[in-house]
mmCIF file of C-alpha atoms in Angstrom:
data_model
loop_
_atom_site.group_PDB
_atom_site.id
_atom_site.type_symbol
_atom_site.label_atom_id
_atom_site.label_comp_id
_atom_site.label_asym_id
_atom_site.label_seq_id
_atom_site.Cartn_x
_atom_site.Cartn_y
_atom_site.Cartn_z
ATOM 1 C CA MET A 1 0.000 0.000 0.000
ATOM 2 C CA ALA A 2 1.305 3.421 -0.957
ATOM 3 C CA ALA A 3 2.195 5.770 1.866
ATOM 4 C CA MET A 4 -0.211 8.607 2.616
ATOM 5 C CA LEU A 5 0.369 12.007 1.101
ATOM 6 C CA THR A 6 1.460 14.700 3.507
ATOM 7 C CA VAL A 7 1.688 18.436 2.923
ATOM 8 C CA ARG A 8 3.810 21.059 4.616
ATOM 9 C CA PRO A 9 5.302 24.482 3.822
ATOM 10 C CA ALA A 10 8.802 24.726 2.374
ATOM 11 C CA GLY A 11 11.703 26.144 4.322
ATOM 12 C CA PRO A 12 15.154 27.375 3.280
ATOM 13 C CA SER A 13 16.641 23.990 4.228
ATOM 14 C CA ASP A 14 14.440 22.314 1.584
ATOM 15 C CA ALA A 15 16.160 24.105 -1.315
ATOM 16 C CA GLU A 16 18.336 21.143 -2.350
ATOM 17 C CA ASP A 17 15.415 18.696 -2.335
ATOM 18 C CA ILE A 18 13.247 21.129 -4.318
ATOM 19 C CA CYS A 19 16.063 21.675 -6.824
ATOM 20 C CA GLY A 20 16.386 17.899 -7.189
ATOM 21 C CA LEU A 21 12.655 17.581 -7.866
ATOM 22 C CA LEU A 22 12.690 20.362 -10.478
ATOM 23 C CA ASN A 23 15.686 18.827 -12.227
ATOM 24 C CA ALA A 24 14.022 15.413 -12.240
ATOM 25 C CA VAL A 25 11.089 16.991 -14.094
ATOM 26 C CA ASP A 26 13.519 18.872 -16.375
ATOM 27 C CA ARG A 27 15.211 15.609 -17.373
ATOM 28 C CA ILE A 28 11.883 14.055 -18.320
ATOM 29 C CA GLU A 29 10.461 17.066 -20.145
ATOM 30 C CA ILE A 30 13.445 18.764 -21.808
ATOM 31 C CA GLY A 31 16.128 16.118 -21.659
ATOM 32 C CA ARG A 32 18.537 17.651 -19.173
ATOM 33 C CA PRO A 33 18.580 19.380 -15.772
ATOM 34 C CA GLU A 34 18.437 23.171 -16.037
ATOM 35 C CA THR A 35 17.409 24.347 -12.564
ATOM 36 C CA ASP A 36 20.132 25.901 -10.428
ATOM 37 C CA LEU A 37 20.147 25.712 -6.648
ATOM 38 C CA ALA A 38 20.789 29.462 -6.415
ATOM 39 C CA ALA A 39 17.542 30.145 -8.279
ATOM 40 C CA VAL A 40 15.547 27.995 -5.862
ATOM 41 C CA GLU A 41 17.211 29.653 -2.867
ATOM 42 C CA ALA A 42 16.404 33.095 -4.290
ATOM 43 C CA ASP A 43 12.728 32.114 -4.685
ATOM 44 C CA LEU A 44 12.538 30.825 -1.116
ATOM 45 C CA ASN A 45 14.071 34.065 0.162
ATOM 46 C CA HIS A 46 12.006 36.441 -1.968
ATOM 47 C CA PRO A 47 10.862 39.405 0.159
ATOM 48 C CA ASP A 48 7.274 39.140 -1.114
ATOM 49 C CA VAL A 49 6.885 35.470 -0.172
ATOM 50 C CA GLU A 50 5.734 34.219 3.230
ATOM 51 C CA LEU A 51 6.861 30.594 3.137
ATOM 52 C CA GLY A 52 4.468 29.440 5.832
ATOM 53 C CA ALA A 53 1.471 30.497 3.761
ATOM 54 C CA ASP A 54 2.759 30.694 0.169
ATOM 55 C CA SER A 55 4.750 27.480 -0.279
ATOM 56 C CA PHE A 56 3.666 23.861 -0.415
ATOM 57 C CA LEU A 57 5.481 20.533 -0.499
ATOM 58 C CA VAL A 58 3.595 17.290 -1.162
ATOM 59 C CA LEU A 59 5.383 14.180 0.081
ATOM 60 C CA GLN A 60 4.749 10.453 0.069
ATOM 61 C CA GLY A 61 6.639 9.191 3.062
ATOM 62 C CA ARG A 62 9.955 11.018 2.742
ATOM 63 C CA ARG A 63 9.780 11.321 -1.038
ATOM 64 C CA LEU A 64 9.067 14.787 -2.430
ATOM 65 C CA LEU A 65 6.449 14.523 -5.181
ATOM 66 C CA GLY A 66 5.426 18.123 -5.756
ATOM 67 C CA TYR A 67 6.295 21.745 -5.017
ATOM 68 C CA ALA A 68 4.480 25.027 -5.445
ATOM 69 C CA LEU A 69 5.218 28.634 -4.572
ATOM 70 C CA VAL A 70 2.601 31.385 -4.867
ATOM 71 C CA TRP A 71 3.175 35.156 -4.924
ATOM 72 C CA ALA A 72 1.276 38.334 -5.751
ATOM 73 C CA ASP A 73 3.673 41.194 -6.458
ATOM 74 C CA SER A 74 2.379 42.036 -9.944
ATOM 75 C CA GLY A 75 -0.543 44.310 -9.178
ATOM 76 C CA PRO A 76 -4.129 43.862 -7.926
ATOM 77 C CA GLY A 77 -5.843 40.653 -8.976
ATOM 78 C CA ARG A 78 -2.834 38.834 -10.459
ATOM 79 C CA VAL A 79 -1.323 35.846 -8.677
ATOM 80 C CA ASP A 80 1.615 33.846 -10.045
ATOM 81 C CA CYS A 81 2.813 30.362 -9.188
ATOM 82 C CA HIS A 82 5.709 27.951 -9.598
ATOM 83 C CA TYR A 83 4.182 24.466 -9.844
ATOM 84 C CA ARG A 84 5.916 21.137 -10.508
ATOM 85 C CA VAL A 85 4.880 17.540 -9.803
ATOM 86 C CA LEU A 86 6.588 14.280 -10.693
ATOM 87 C CA PRO A 87 4.697 12.470 -13.471
ATOM 88 C CA GLY A 88 2.320 9.702 -12.554
ATOM 89 C CA HIS A 89 1.181 11.256 -9.280
ATOM 90 C CA ARG A 90 -2.252 12.635 -10.094
ATOM 91 C CA ARG A 91 -3.448 12.769 -6.478
ATOM 92 C CA ALA A 92 -0.430 14.817 -5.486
ATOM 93 C CA ALA A 93 -0.922 17.103 -8.494
ATOM 94 C CA ALA A 94 -4.586 17.705 -7.656
ATOM 95 C CA ARG A 95 -3.883 18.220 -3.950
ATOM 96 C CA LEU A 96 -1.225 20.777 -4.755
ATOM 97 C CA LEU A 97 -3.601 22.667 -7.066
ATOM 98 C CA ASP A 98 -6.255 22.717 -4.323
ATOM 99 C CA LEU A 99 -3.784 24.446 -2.010
ATOM 100 C CA VAL A 100 -2.455 26.825 -4.659
ATOM 101 C CA GLU A 101 -5.909 27.944 -5.778
ATOM 102 C CA SER A 102 -7.106 28.467 -2.206
ATOM 103 C CA ARG A 103 -4.079 30.619 -1.395
ATOM 104 C CA ALA A 104 -4.427 32.508 -4.684
ATOM 105 C CA ARG A 105 -7.991 33.479 -3.809
ATOM 106 C CA GLN A 106 -6.803 34.789 -0.455
ATOM 107 C CA LEU A 107 -4.053 36.833 -2.098
ATOM 108 C CA ALA A 108 -6.390 38.193 -4.788
ATOM 109 C CA ALA A 109 -8.688 39.431 -2.008
ATOM 110 C CA GLY A 110 -11.757 39.524 -4.238
ATOM 111 C CA ALA A 111 -10.254 41.885 -6.820
ATOM 112 C CA PRO A 112 -12.434 42.063 -9.967
ATOM 113 C CA GLY A 113 -11.087 39.967 -12.816
ATOM 114 C CA ALA A 114 -8.568 38.233 -10.547
ATOM 115 C CA PHE A 115 -6.584 35.375 -12.067
ATOM 116 C CA LEU A 116 -3.887 32.833 -11.280
ATOM 117 C CA ARG A 117 -1.076 32.125 -13.760
ATOM 118 C CA LEU A 118 1.357 29.266 -13.893
ATOM 119 C CA ALA A 119 3.837 28.218 -16.585
ATOM 120 C CA LEU A 120 4.486 24.625 -17.637
ATOM 121 C CA ASN A 121 6.697 23.121 -20.309
ATOM 122 C CA SER A 122 4.546 22.383 -23.353
ATOM 123 C CA GLY A 123 5.875 18.810 -23.431
ATOM 124 C CA ARG A 124 4.627 18.421 -19.884
ATOM 125 C CA THR A 125 4.086 15.087 -18.192
ATOM 126 C CA LEU A 126 1.138 16.350 -16.127
ATOM 127 C CA ASP A 127 -2.184 14.590 -16.707
ATOM 128 C CA PRO A 128 -3.437 16.450 -19.821
ATOM 129 C CA VAL A 129 -7.024 16.726 -18.554
ATOM 130 C CA LEU A 130 -6.153 17.958 -15.063
ATOM 131 C CA LEU A 131 -5.789 21.686 -15.721
ATOM 132 C CA PRO A 132 -8.582 22.083 -18.338
ATOM 133 C CA GLY A 133 -10.864 20.094 -16.070
ATOM 134 C CA ARG A 134 -10.352 22.691 -13.334
ATOM 135 C CA GLY A 135 -11.052 25.645 -15.631
ATOM 136 C CA TYR A 136 -7.519 26.565 -16.699
ATOM 137 C CA ARG A 137 -6.830 27.696 -20.259
ATOM 138 C CA THR A 138 -3.612 28.385 -22.129
ATOM 139 C CA VAL A 139 -3.141 32.093 -22.838
ATOM 140 C CA ARG A 140 0.389 32.290 -24.254
ATOM 141 C CA ARG A 141 3.311 30.252 -25.492
ATOM 142 C CA HIS A 142 6.921 31.240 -24.978
ATOM 143 C CA ARG A 143 9.934 29.565 -26.516
ATOM 144 C CA VAL A 144 13.299 29.060 -24.891
ATOM 145 C CA MET A 145 15.864 29.466 -27.661
ATOM 146 C CA THR A 146 19.558 28.664 -27.617
ATOM 147 C CA ARG A 147 22.617 29.101 -29.802
ATOM 148 C CA ALA A 148 26.028 27.479 -29.665
ATOM 149 C CA LEU A 149 28.956 29.842 -29.138
ATOM 150 C CA GLY A 150 32.554 29.392 -30.174
ATOM 151 C CA PRO A 151 35.886 31.182 -29.933
ATOM 152 C CA SER A 152 35.379 32.604 -33.427
ATOM 153 C CA GLU A 153 32.553 34.908 -32.234
ATOM 154 C CA THR A 154 33.717 38.484 -32.773
ATOM 155 C CA PRO A 155 32.201 41.765 -31.535
ATOM 156 C CA PRO A 156 29.958 43.242 -34.236
ATOM 157 C CA ALA A 157 30.515 46.640 -35.827
ATOM 158 C CA PRO A 158 27.909 49.065 -34.454
ATOM 159 C CA PRO A 159 25.394 50.869 -36.682
ATOM 160 C CA ALA A 160 26.553 54.328 -37.738
ATOM 161 C CA GLY A 161 26.745 56.702 -34.779
ATOM 162 C CA LEU A 162 25.754 54.125 -32.171
ATOM 163 C CA ALA A 163 27.659 54.042 -28.875
ATOM 164 C CA LEU A 164 27.496 51.238 -26.328
ATOM 165 C CA ARG A 165 28.263 51.510 -22.630
ATOM 166 C CA PRO A 166 28.039 49.070 -19.712
ATOM 167 C CA CYS A 167 25.940 49.883 -16.650
ATOM 168 C CA ASP A 168 28.632 49.186 -14.068
ATOM 169 C CA GLY A 169 29.137 52.833 -13.181
ATOM 170 C CA ASP A 170 27.038 54.884 -10.790
ATOM 171 C CA GLU A 171 23.418 54.227 -9.883
ATOM 172 C CA SER A 172 22.126 56.623 -12.521
ATOM 173 C CA GLU A 173 23.070 54.053 -15.176
ATOM 174 C CA ARG A 174 21.041 51.365 -13.434
ATOM 175 C CA ARG A 175 18.091 53.715 -13.224
ATOM 176 C CA ARG A 176 18.450 54.412 -16.942
ATOM 177 C CA ALA A 177 18.458 50.683 -17.709
ATOM 178 C CA HIS A 178 15.290 50.310 -15.640
ATOM 179 C CA ALA A 179 13.589 53.164 -17.493
ATOM 180 C CA LEU A 180 14.501 51.683 -20.883
ATOM 181 C CA ILE A 181 13.203 48.241 -19.933
ATOM 182 C CA GLU A 182 9.950 49.722 -18.642
ATOM 183 C CA GLU A 183 9.501 51.648 -21.903
ATOM 184 C CA THR A 184 10.494 48.933 -24.370
ATOM 185 C CA PHE A 185 8.642 46.099 -22.621
ATOM 186 C CA ALA A 186 5.511 48.034 -21.651
ATOM 187 C CA ALA A 187 3.319 46.323 -24.275
ATOM 188 C CA HIS A 188 4.762 42.820 -23.802
ATOM 189 C CA PHE A 189 2.514 40.049 -22.485
ATOM 190 C CA GLY A 190 2.947 39.573 -18.754
ATOM 191 C CA HIS A 191 5.194 42.599 -18.232
ATOM 192 C CA VAL A 192 4.840 44.007 -14.727
ATOM 193 C CA ARG A 193 5.489 47.711 -14.294
ATOM 194 C CA ARG A 194 7.700 48.197 -11.252
ATOM 195 C CA SER A 195 9.262 51.104 -9.457
ATOM 196 C CA TYR A 196 13.050 51.219 -9.590
ATOM 197 C CA GLY A 197 13.418 49.832 -6.063
ATOM 198 C CA SER A 198 10.953 46.988 -6.649
ATOM 199 C CA TRP A 199 12.586 46.158 -9.994
ATOM 200 C CA LEU A 200 16.017 46.066 -8.398
ATOM 201 C CA ASP A 201 14.795 43.657 -5.713
ATOM 202 C CA HIS A 202 13.181 41.515 -8.395
ATOM 203 C CA ILE A 203 16.190 41.148 -10.731
ATOM 204 C CA ASP A 204 19.014 41.257 -8.197
ATOM 205 C CA GLY A 205 17.964 38.449 -5.863
ATOM 206 C CA ARG A 206 20.861 36.262 -7.006
ATOM 207 C CA GLY A 207 23.246 39.154 -7.606
ATOM 208 C CA LEU A 208 23.529 40.799 -11.020
ATOM 209 C CA ASP A 209 26.835 41.589 -12.743
ATOM 210 C CA TRP A 210 26.145 45.085 -14.003
ATOM 211 C CA SER A 211 29.086 44.950 -16.402
ATOM 212 C CA LEU A 212 26.898 42.517 -18.388
ATOM 213 C CA VAL A 213 24.135 45.103 -18.831
ATOM 214 C CA TRP A 214 24.569 47.542 -21.721
ATOM 215 C CA ILE A 215 22.838 50.668 -23.034
ATOM 216 C CA ALA A 216 23.015 51.699 -26.699
ATOM 217 C CA SER A 217 22.645 55.352 -27.677
ATOM 218 C CA LEU A 218 22.402 57.442 -30.844
ATOM 219 C CA PRO A 219 23.326 61.136 -31.201
ATOM 220 C CA ALA A 220 19.864 62.234 -32.354
ATOM 221 C CA LEU A 221 17.795 59.992 -30.051
ATOM 222 C CA GLY A 222 19.881 59.535 -26.937
ATOM 223 C CA ASP A 223 19.542 56.169 -25.205
ATOM 224 C CA ALA A 224 17.852 53.896 -27.714
ATOM 225 C CA GLY A 225 18.234 50.305 -26.506
ATOM 226 C CA VAL A 226 19.172 48.069 -23.602
ATOM 227 C CA LEU A 227 20.556 44.555 -23.184
ATOM 228 C CA LEU A 228 20.350 42.954 -19.735
ATOM 229 C CA THR A 229 22.104 39.595 -19.417
ATOM 230 C CA ARG A 230 22.944 37.125 -16.649
ATOM 231 C CA ASP A 231 25.848 34.739 -16.189
ATOM 232 C CA ASP A 232 24.500 32.902 -13.149
ATOM 233 C CA ARG A 233 23.105 29.767 -14.816
ATOM 234 C CA THR A 234 25.072 26.554 -14.920
ATOM 235 C CA SER A 235 23.824 25.443 -18.331
ATOM 236 C CA MET A 236 24.209 28.645 -20.374
ATOM 237 C CA GLY A 237 24.600 32.397 -20.473
ATOM 238 C CA TRP A 238 21.243 34.156 -20.495
ATOM 239 C CA LEU A 239 19.930 37.194 -22.402
ATOM 240 C CA SER A 240 17.191 38.356 -20.052
ATOM 241 C CA HIS A 241 15.978 41.588 -21.711
ATOM 242 C CA LEU A 242 16.720 43.035 -25.135
ATOM 243 C CA GLY A 243 14.690 46.156 -25.850
ATOM 244 C CA VAL A 244 14.823 48.920 -28.461
ATOM 245 C CA ARG A 245 12.738 52.083 -28.236
ATOM 246 C CA GLU A 246 10.014 52.265 -30.874
ATOM 247 C CA GLU A 247 11.423 55.337 -32.641
ATOM 248 C CA ALA A 248 14.839 53.647 -32.935
ATOM 249 C CA ARG A 249 13.668 50.367 -34.452
ATOM 250 C CA GLY A 250 14.642 49.385 -37.968
ATOM 251 C CA ARG A 251 18.213 50.660 -37.609
ATOM 252 C CA GLY A 252 19.891 47.369 -36.747
ATOM 253 C CA ILE A 253 20.191 48.082 -33.022
ATOM 254 C CA GLY A 254 18.469 44.866 -31.957
ATOM 255 C CA SER A 255 20.723 42.761 -34.189
ATOM 256 C CA PHE A 256 23.793 44.585 -32.908
ATOM 257 C CA LEU A 257 22.871 44.078 -29.255
ATOM 258 C CA LEU A 258 22.117 40.393 -29.854
ATOM 259 C CA ARG A 259 25.449 39.774 -31.595
ATOM 260 C CA HIS A 260 27.258 41.800 -28.932
ATOM 261 C CA GLY A 261 25.770 39.443 -26.334
ATOM 262 C CA PHE A 262 26.967 36.427 -28.320
ATOM 263 C CA ALA A 263 30.516 37.785 -28.496
ATOM 264 C CA ALA A 264 30.607 38.835 -24.835
ATOM 265 C CA TYR A 265 29.595 35.390 -23.602
ATOM 266 C CA ALA A 266 31.893 33.569 -26.007
ATOM 267 C CA ALA A 267 34.734 35.667 -24.587
ATOM 268 C CA ARG A 268 33.703 34.499 -21.102
ATOM 269 C CA GLY A 269 34.082 30.893 -22.219
ATOM 270 C CA ARG A 270 30.390 30.090 -22.492
ATOM 271 C CA ALA A 271 29.477 27.370 -25.013
ATOM 272 C CA THR A 272 25.760 28.216 -25.170
ATOM 273 C CA ILE A 273 23.592 31.336 -24.940
ATOM 274 C CA GLY A 274 19.838 31.310 -24.332
ATOM 275 C CA LEU A 275 16.783 33.507 -24.013
ATOM 276 C CA ASN A 276 13.002 33.354 -23.627
ATOM 277 C CA VAL A 277 10.748 34.841 -26.332
ATOM 278 C CA ASP A 278 7.005 35.295 -26.619
ATOM 279 C CA THR A 279 6.034 33.561 -29.868
ATOM 280 C CA ALA A 280 3.244 36.122 -30.401
ATOM 281 C CA ASN A 281 5.536 39.128 -29.840
ATOM 282 C CA ALA A 282 4.459 41.871 -32.240
ATOM 283 C CA THR A 283 7.947 43.400 -32.604
ATOM 284 C CA GLY A 284 9.330 40.510 -34.663
ATOM 285 C CA ALA A 285 11.659 39.301 -31.913
ATOM 286 C CA LEU A 286 11.221 35.610 -32.797
ATOM 287 C CA ALA A 287 12.250 36.214 -36.419
ATOM 288 C CA LEU A 288 15.245 38.278 -35.266
ATOM 289 C CA TYR A 289 16.536 35.492 -33.055
ATOM 290 C CA GLU A 290 15.980 32.839 -35.716
ATOM 291 C CA ALA A 291 17.816 34.979 -38.279
ATOM 292 C CA HIS A 292 20.845 34.991 -35.979
ATOM 293 C CA GLY A 293 21.020 31.246 -35.580
ATOM 294 C CA MET A 294 19.000 30.725 -32.407
ATOM 295 C CA THR A 295 16.867 27.577 -32.378
ATOM 296 C CA ALA A 296 14.040 26.252 -30.223
ATOM 297 C CA HIS A 297 15.153 24.379 -27.111
ATOM 298 C CA TYR A 298 11.697 23.876 -25.605
ATOM 299 C CA ALA A 299 8.371 25.700 -25.304
ATOM 300 C CA VAL A 300 6.531 26.931 -22.216
ATOM 301 C CA ASP A 301 2.765 27.430 -21.987
ATOM 302 C CA THR A 302 1.205 29.968 -19.656
ATOM 303 C CA TRP A 303 -1.990 28.664 -18.066
ATOM 304 C CA GLU A 304 -4.558 30.957 -16.496
ATOM 305 C CA LEU A 305 -7.411 30.344 -14.060
ATOM 306 C CA MET A 306 -9.973 33.043 -13.384
ATOM 307 C CA LEU A 307 -10.454 33.376 -9.635
#
């Protein structure tokens, strides 16, 4: 007879077990582990998360079957969730959703139009009828894209008049990067407008190397684009945000920033670079990345439940 399911909140000391669970799911769904312990630790220490109320572990005996973390720092009525369950454990999956949805309704506090969002790999091993049967629907698909890097990558020549500077100087440069990201990502699906302080807390939980964040400028337009990258993943370098102001598009700035990122990470000895792109992005980002040799690694579906 199978052991009973038990549920308890997560604590900081559970980070390694949670990371192991997430990587076990990664291996099944995308072929290799891609979750870093530092990322899990950052989630468990997020200032907007109260672990006793917002985290859930489902166990069978001592075996961890499922993990969820719920937070609501994206404005009234929106609740987000990390949710992973080992395949073949439907009872654990359903129990975890019961807890997540109950907590989400508490966090939404009756806001009109409130909803819960969670993201799952499109090649998921979860029971395919579980989420639709509870009223969830898919609202977006993102694609994780990668590209191999080699020692032959060279820094690209900039478009005429364009200057590039890193953001590792004074705080004014970081504030400028924040302003550019807010402007260039304002219309993107799921973008959350944040004050500078909130944004800094959000992106800097694992420590950000500001020498790997760049701003591009043109004489007539001033600051025209931004590239924010991270080198804190085991599996690859990561291009987190690439944005070009609307009036500066069509001048090759996006291509230049992308190729600059390739060259910078090749120089750091990275063999692979990756990013996440909305496949319905209206700015043509998917075509840009494909044109520069990036290919699909796996896809992620965003599921939404009206609360």
